[in-house]
XYZ file of C-alpha atoms in Angstrom:
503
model
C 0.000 0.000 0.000
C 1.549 3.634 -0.446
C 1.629 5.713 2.285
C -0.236 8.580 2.494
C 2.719 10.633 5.044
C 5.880 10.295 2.592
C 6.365 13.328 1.007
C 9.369 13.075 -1.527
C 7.082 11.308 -3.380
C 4.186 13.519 -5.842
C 1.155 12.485 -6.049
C -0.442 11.137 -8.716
C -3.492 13.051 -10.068
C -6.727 11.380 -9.670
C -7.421 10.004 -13.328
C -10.657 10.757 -14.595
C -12.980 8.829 -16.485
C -16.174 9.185 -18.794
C -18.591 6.127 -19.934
C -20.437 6.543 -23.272
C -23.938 4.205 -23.449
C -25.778 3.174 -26.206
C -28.677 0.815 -26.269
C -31.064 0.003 -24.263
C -32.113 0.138 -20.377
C -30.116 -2.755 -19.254
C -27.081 -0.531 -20.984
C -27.526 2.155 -18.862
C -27.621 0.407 -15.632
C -24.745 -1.336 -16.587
C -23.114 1.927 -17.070
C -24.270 3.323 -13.571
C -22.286 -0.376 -12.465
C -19.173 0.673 -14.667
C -19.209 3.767 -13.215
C -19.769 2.717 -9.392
C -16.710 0.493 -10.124
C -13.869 3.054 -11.334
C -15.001 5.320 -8.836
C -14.394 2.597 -5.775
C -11.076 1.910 -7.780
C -10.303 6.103 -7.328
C -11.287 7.095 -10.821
C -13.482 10.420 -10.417
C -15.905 11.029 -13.267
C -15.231 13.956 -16.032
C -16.955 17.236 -15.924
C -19.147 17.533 -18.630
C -17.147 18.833 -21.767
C -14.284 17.918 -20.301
C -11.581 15.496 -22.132
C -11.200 12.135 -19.678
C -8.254 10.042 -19.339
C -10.360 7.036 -19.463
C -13.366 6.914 -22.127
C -15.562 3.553 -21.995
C -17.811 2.786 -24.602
C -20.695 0.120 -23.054
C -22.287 -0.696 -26.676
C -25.250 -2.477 -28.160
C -25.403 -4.774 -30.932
C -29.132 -5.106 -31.642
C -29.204 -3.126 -34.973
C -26.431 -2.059 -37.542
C -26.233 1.060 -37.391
C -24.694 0.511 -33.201
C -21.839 -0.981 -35.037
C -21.230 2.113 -37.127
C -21.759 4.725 -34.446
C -19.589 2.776 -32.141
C -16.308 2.322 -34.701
C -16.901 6.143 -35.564
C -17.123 7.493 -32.558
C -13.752 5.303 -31.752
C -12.028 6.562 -34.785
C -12.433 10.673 -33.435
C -10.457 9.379 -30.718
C -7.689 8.513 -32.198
C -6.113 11.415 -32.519
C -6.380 12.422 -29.064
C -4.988 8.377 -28.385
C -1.999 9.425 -30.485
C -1.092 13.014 -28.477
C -1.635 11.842 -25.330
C -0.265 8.084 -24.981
C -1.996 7.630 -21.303
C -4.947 7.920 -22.365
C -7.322 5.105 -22.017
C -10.087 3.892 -24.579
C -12.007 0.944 -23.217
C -15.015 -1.151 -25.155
C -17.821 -3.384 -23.052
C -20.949 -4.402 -23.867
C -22.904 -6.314 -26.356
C -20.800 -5.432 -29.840
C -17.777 -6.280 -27.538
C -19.394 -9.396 -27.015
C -20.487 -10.132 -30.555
C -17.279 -9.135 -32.028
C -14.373 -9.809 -28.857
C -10.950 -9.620 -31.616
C -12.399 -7.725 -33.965
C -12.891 -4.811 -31.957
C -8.515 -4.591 -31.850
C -8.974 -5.303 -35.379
C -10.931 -2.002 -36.571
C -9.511 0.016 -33.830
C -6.203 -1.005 -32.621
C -5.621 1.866 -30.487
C -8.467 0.589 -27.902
C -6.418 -0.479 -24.856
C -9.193 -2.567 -22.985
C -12.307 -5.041 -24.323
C -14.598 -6.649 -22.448
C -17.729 -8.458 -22.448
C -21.477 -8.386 -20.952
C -20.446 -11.335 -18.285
C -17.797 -9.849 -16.568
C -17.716 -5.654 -16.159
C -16.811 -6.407 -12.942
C -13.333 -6.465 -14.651
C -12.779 -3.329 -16.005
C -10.520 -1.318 -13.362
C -8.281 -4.383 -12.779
C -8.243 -4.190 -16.940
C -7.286 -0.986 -17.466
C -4.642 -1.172 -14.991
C -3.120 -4.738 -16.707
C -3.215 -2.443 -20.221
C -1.658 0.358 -18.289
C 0.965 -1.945 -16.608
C 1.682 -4.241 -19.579
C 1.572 -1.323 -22.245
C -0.709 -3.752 -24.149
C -4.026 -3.858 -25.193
C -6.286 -6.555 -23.265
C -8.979 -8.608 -24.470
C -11.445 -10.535 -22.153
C -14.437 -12.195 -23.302
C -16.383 -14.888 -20.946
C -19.039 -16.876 -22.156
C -20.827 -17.252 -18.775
C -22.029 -14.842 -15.837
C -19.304 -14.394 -13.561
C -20.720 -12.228 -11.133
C -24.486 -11.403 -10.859
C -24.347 -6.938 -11.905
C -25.984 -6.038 -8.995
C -23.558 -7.061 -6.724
C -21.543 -4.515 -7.845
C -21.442 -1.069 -6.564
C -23.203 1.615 -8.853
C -22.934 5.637 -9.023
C -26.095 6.199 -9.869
C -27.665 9.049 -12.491
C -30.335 10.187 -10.814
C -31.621 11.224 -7.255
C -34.994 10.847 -7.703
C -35.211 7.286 -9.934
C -33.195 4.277 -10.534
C -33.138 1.150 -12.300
C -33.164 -2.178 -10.483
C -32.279 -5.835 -12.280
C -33.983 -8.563 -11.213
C -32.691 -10.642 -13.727
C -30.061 -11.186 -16.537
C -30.100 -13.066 -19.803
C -33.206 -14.529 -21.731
C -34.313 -17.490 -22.439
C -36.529 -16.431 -26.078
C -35.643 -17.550 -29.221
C -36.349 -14.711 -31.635
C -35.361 -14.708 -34.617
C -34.426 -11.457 -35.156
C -32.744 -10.879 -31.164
C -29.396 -11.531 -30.649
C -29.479 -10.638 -27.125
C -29.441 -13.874 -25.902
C -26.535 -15.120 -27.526
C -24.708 -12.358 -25.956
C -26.136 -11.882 -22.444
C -27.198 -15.588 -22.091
C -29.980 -18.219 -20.604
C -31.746 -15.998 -17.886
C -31.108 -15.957 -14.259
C -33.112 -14.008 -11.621
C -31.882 -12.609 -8.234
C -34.119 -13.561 -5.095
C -36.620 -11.777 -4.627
C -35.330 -10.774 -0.649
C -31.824 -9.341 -2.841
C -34.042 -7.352 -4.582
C -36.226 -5.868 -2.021
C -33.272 -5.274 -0.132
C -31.753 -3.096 -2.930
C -35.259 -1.201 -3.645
C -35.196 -0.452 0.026
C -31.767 1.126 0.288
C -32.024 3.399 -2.497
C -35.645 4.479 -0.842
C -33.185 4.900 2.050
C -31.591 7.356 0.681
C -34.345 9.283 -1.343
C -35.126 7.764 -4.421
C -38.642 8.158 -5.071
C -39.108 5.903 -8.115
C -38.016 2.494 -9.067
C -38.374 0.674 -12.649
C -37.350 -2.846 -12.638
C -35.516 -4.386 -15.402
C -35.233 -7.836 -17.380
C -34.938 -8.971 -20.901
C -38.284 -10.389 -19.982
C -39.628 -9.297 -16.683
C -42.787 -11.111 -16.192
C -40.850 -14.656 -17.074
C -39.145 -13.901 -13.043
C -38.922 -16.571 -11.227
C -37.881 -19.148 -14.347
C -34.289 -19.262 -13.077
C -33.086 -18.053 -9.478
C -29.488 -17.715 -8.687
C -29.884 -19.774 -5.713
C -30.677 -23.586 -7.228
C -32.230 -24.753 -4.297
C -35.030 -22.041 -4.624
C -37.625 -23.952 -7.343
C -39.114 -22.147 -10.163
C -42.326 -20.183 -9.025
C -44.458 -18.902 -12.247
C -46.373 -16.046 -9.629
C -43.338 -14.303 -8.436
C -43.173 -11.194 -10.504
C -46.631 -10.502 -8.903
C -45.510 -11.438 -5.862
C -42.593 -9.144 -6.201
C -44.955 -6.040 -7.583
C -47.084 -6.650 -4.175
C -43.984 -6.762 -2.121
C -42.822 -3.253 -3.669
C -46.074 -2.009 -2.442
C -45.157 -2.460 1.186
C -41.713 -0.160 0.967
C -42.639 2.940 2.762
C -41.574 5.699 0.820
C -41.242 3.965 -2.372
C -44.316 6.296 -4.785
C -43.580 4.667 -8.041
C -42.834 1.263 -9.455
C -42.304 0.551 -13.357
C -41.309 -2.522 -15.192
C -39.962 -3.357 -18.564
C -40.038 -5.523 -20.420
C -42.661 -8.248 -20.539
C -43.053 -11.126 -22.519
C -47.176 -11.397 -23.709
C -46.473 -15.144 -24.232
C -46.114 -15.102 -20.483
C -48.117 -11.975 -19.567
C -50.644 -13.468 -17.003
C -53.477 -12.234 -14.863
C -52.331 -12.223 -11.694
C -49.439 -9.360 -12.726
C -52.580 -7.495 -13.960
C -54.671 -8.074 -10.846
C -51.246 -7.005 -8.732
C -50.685 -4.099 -10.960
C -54.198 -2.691 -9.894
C -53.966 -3.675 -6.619
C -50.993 -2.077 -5.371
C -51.139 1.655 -5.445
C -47.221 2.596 -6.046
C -47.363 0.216 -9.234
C -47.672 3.309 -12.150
C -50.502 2.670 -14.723
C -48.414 2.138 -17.672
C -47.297 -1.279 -19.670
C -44.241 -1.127 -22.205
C -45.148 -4.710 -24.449
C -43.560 -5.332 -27.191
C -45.831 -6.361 -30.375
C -42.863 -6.521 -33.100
C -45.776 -7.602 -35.725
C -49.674 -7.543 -35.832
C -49.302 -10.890 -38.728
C -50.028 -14.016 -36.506
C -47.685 -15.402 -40.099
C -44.880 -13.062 -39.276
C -45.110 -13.551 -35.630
C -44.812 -16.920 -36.430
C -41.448 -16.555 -38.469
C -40.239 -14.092 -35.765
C -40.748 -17.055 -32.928
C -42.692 -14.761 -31.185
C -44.983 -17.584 -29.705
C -48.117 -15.676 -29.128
C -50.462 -14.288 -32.135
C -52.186 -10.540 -32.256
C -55.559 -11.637 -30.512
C -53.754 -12.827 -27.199
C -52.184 -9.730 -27.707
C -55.139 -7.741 -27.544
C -56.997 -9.658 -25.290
C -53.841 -8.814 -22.419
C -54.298 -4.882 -23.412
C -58.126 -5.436 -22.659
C -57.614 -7.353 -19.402
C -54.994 -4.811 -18.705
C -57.750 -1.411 -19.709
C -60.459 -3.095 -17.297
C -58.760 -3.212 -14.636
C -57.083 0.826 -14.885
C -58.975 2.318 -17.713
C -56.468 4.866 -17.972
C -53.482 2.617 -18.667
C -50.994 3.872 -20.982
C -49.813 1.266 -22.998
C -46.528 1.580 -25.185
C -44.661 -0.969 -27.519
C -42.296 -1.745 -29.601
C -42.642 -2.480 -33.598
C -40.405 -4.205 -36.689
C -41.228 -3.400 -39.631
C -39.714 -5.253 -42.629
C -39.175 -8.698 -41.338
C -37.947 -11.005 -44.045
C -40.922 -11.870 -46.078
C -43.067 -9.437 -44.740
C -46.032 -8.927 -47.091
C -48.500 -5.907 -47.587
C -50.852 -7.967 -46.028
C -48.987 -8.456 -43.138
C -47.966 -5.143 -42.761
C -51.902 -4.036 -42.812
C -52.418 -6.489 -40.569
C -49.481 -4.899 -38.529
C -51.253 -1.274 -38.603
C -54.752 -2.977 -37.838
C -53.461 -4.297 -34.509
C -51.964 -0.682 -33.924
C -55.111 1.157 -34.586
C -56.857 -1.425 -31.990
C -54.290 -1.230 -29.597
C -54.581 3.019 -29.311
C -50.806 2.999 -28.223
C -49.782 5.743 -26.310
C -46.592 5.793 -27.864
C -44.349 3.778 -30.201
C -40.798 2.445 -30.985
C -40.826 1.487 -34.407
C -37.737 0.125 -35.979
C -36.796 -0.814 -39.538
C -36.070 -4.691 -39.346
C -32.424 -4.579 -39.157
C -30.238 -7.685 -40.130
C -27.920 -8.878 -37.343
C -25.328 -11.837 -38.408
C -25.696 -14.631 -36.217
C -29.291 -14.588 -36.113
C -31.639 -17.406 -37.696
C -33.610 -14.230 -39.323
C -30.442 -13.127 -41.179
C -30.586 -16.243 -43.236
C -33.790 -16.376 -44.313
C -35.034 -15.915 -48.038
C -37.063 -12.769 -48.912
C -35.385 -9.974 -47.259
C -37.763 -6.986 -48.122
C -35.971 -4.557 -50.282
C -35.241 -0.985 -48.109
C -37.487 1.378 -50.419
C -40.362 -0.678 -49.553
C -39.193 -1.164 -45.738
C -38.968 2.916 -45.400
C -42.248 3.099 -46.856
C -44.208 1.221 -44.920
C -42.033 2.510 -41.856
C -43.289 6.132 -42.742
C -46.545 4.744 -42.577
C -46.268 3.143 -39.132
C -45.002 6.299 -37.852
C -48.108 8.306 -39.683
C -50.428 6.521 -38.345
C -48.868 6.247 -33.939
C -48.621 9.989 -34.864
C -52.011 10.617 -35.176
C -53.365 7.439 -32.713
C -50.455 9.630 -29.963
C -52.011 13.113 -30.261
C -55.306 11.864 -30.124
C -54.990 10.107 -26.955
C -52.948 13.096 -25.725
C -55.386 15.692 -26.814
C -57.637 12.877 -24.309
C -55.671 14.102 -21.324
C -56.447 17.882 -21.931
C -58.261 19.801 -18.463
C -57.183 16.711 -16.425
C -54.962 17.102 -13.329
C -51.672 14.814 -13.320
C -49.049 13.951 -10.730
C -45.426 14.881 -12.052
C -42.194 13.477 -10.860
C -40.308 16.722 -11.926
C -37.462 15.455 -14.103
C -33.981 16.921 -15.017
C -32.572 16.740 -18.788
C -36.302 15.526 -20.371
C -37.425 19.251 -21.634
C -34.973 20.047 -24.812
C -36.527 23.473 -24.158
C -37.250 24.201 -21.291
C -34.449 27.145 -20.958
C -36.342 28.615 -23.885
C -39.927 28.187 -22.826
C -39.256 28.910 -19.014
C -41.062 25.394 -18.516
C -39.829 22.748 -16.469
C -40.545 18.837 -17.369
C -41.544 15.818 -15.461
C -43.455 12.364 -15.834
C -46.734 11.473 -14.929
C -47.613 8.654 -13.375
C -48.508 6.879 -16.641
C -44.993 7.838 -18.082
C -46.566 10.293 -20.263
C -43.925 13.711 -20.415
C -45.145 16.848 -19.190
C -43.654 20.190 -19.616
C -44.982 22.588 -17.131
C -44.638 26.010 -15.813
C -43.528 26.486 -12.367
C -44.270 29.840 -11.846
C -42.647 31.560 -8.599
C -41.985 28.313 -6.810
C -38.416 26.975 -6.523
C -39.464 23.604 -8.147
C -36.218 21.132 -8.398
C -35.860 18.228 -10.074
C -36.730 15.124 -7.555
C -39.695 17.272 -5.924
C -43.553 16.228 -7.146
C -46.148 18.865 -7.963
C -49.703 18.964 -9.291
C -51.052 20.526 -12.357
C -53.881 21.119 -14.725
C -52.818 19.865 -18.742
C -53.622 22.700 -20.971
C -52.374 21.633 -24.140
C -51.382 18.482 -25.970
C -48.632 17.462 -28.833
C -47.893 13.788 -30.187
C -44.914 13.117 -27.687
C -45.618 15.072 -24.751
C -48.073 17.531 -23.005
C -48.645 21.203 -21.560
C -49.407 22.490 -18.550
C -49.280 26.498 -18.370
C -51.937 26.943 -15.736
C -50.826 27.782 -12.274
C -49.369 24.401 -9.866
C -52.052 22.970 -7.717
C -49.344 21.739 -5.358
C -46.039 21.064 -5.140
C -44.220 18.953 -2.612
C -40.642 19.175 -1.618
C -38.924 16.118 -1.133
C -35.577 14.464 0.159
C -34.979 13.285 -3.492
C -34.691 17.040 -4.548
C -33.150 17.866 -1.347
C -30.533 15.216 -2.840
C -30.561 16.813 -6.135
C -29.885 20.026 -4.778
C -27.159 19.382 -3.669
C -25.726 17.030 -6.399
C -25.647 13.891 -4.486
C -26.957 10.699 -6.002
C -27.433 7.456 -4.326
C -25.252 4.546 -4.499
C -25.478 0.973 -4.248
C -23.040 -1.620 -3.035
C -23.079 -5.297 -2.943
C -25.633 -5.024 -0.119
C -24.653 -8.842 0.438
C -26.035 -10.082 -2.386
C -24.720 -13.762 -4.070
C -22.431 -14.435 -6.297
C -23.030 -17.157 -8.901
C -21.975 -20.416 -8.344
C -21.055 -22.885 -4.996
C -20.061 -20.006 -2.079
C -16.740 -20.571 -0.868
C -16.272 -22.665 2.235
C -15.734 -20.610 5.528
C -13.295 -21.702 7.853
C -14.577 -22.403 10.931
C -14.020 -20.492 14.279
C -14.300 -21.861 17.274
C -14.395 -20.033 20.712
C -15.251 -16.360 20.425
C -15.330 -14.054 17.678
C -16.006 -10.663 17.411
């Protein structure tokens, strides 16, 4: 260890470091766990604009055009990489996984790749590249450590993600996700309480919980000797309900092949469980949803948003959509925008079917030709356009709850609004008036006005609540999350034994 006292020797400066996310959800909470790591390793994070000596890159590889923006991105570095030698460049996540050697091979002046099952490597990496004065590669095909047993720095004050499982057990044709993050495992459900609880603990006011397929928890628990139990995500949903001071609990994604009842019935019954669903559809053609090995077919689908609309009428419902799956048709596409005009989606992610290598769907026949792909994408996006605003223009003269948000208003500055999220997830933007609102604090207002992708709220705030979470803003400090005790994967270590007393 080097001692603090000596002083003939300088000290080092405190490197800094900066992580770059792309993808989805599970992405950035994996970043919040990158970041939590260099920080416990002495790393201090970069001030915004500010050139790092470590930049980390934690990618996706669900569509193409990840693979380009990553390898560009990398590529404006290089120059900087060149001037200033120490300077670390670092790669993780899903493309790292996908591509492991080929990363060095496109960008040789990376020092540091690593995969989806094993972030908890990255400081002891960068220091092996540092020492060695050689790039290091390491790829695992297997879970090392369950994420959330690693410490996080979290983003937010007010809201945080929380994993209750990794991997996925689906076999889409189209998802490579589970070749890279692997068969699914779930924490218990005690781990995750525990974790919910200490970032209530320390303010956090909102929780979403996060899975490649959420409502399949309980297939798969760390501990083996705990069997599978098909009603634990409900259980867990009531269990959230109990945390004193938790408001707000959301949950993505489900699965509506295993989208059951009793989730609906828990989602209803427990008050702190927000009124919004995120399911993906992909395709409204039972022939496509077939080829897709998406093993349910568009009236189960619509039946769940039904069950789901009785029991909280005022639902929003979200989803995500493919459009140009190989041998996609006309009429499956109309059969696509059918389901959509049904369904009355809040809101939309639509995505132009991209080809992933390694995927069964890359090898099939009858890829559909872009012109007609972009076509029937402008379409899609016509028609959630107009479904949006109309169910926006809905909410006009009624009185929402806002979790006031930081970063979500691209104007705000200009329009002397400030933005938060109702309790259905729709966006707000709302004037404060003369009261010092923060982001983390919850007020009331009246919606005046309505656009596709968000609404208005100019009349005067009905209330407005100060809380610890923008007491916590405030003053720039965000919660984090250690192991909290949580497992590891695989037999525990054998403790020695003690015998007489022990402190």
């Amino acid at each position: 260890m080097t001692s603090t006292v000596a002083q003939a020797q300088p000290v080092s400066p405190v490197r800094t470091y900066q992580v770059r996310t792309y993808g989805c959800q599970m992405n950035v909470h994996d970043s919040e766990r990158l970041a939590g790591l260099l920080e416990i390793a002495g790393y201090r994070r970069a001030a915004d604009g500010a050139d790092a000596d470590v930049v980390v890159f934690n990618t996706c590889a669900v569509r193409e055009n990840a693979d380009n923006k990553l390898y560009g991105n990398l590529s404006h570095l290089a120059p900087r990489k060149q001037s200033d030698p120490g300077m670390q460049i670092a790669v993780g996540g899903c493309l790292a996984q996908k591509d492991r050697d080929a990363v060095l091979k496109k960008a040789p002046y990376v020092d540091v790749v690593f995969g989806t099952h094993n972030i908890g490597s990255l400081p002891a990496l960068l220091e092996r590249a540092r020492h060695n004065r050689e790039a290091q590669v390491e790829i695992v095909d297997a879970l090392e450590q369950f994420p959330s047993t690693l410490p996080a720095a979290r983003d937010s004050a007010y809201a945080a993600w929380v994993s209750i499982s990794v991997g996925c057990n689906n076999t889409c044709t189209f998802c490579i996700v589970p070749a890279l993050r692997g068969k699914e495992v779930d924490r218990r459900p005690g781990d995750i309480l525990a974790e919910v609880q200490a970032l209530v603990d320390q303010g956090v006011l909102e929780v979403t919980l996060l899975g490649q397929n959420v409502n399949a928890y309980g297939v798969s628990f760390v501990d083996p000797e705990t069997p599978r139990d098909r009603g634990a995500f409900a259980a867990l949903l009531r269990a959230c309900g109990g945390i004193d001071g938790l408001e707000r609990v959301r949950f993505t994604s489900p699965h509506p092949a295993e989208f059951t009842d009793d989730v609906i019935e828990a989602m209803a019954a427990t008050p702190n469980i927000c009124p919004t669903l995120h399911m993906p559809l992909q395709s409204g053609s039972d022939r496509i949803l077939k080829a897709m090995r998406r093993s349910y077919r568009a009236q189960r689908y619509l039946g769940i948003i039904d069950r789901v609309r009785a029991a909280m009428p005022h639902a929003a419902i979200t989803t995500d959509l493919i459009v140009g799956f190989p041998g996609e048709t006309e009429e499956d596409f109309q059969a696509t925008l059918d389901v959509v005009e049904q369904s009355r989606f809040a809101t939309a992610f639509t995505f132009q079917y991209s080809r992933r290598p390694g995927t069964p769907a890359a090898e099939l026949a009858d890829q559909v030709p872009k012109a007609v792909v972009q076509q029937r994408y402008d379409r899609l996006i016509e028609l959630q356009e107009r479904i949006s605003w109309e169910e926006n223009r809905a909410q006009v003269g009624t009185t929402v709850e806002l979790l006031v948000a930081a970063g979500e208003g691209r104007k705000d500055a200009h329009t002397a609004r400030m933005s938060g999220r109702a309790r259905d997830g729709r966006l707000v933007h709302f004037t404060p008036g003369a009261s010092p609102v923060r982001p983390g604090d919850v007020v009331t207002c009246v919606v005046t006005s309505a656009a596709p992708h968000h609404l208005i709220a100019d009349g005067a705030l009905l209330s407005h609540r100060r809380t610890r979470a923008g007491d916590a803003h405030e003053a720039g400090i965000k919660p984090k999350t250690v192991g909290l005790g949580l497992p590891g994967l695989g037999v525990p270590a054998p403790q020695a034994s003690v015998s007489g007393c022990s402190l």
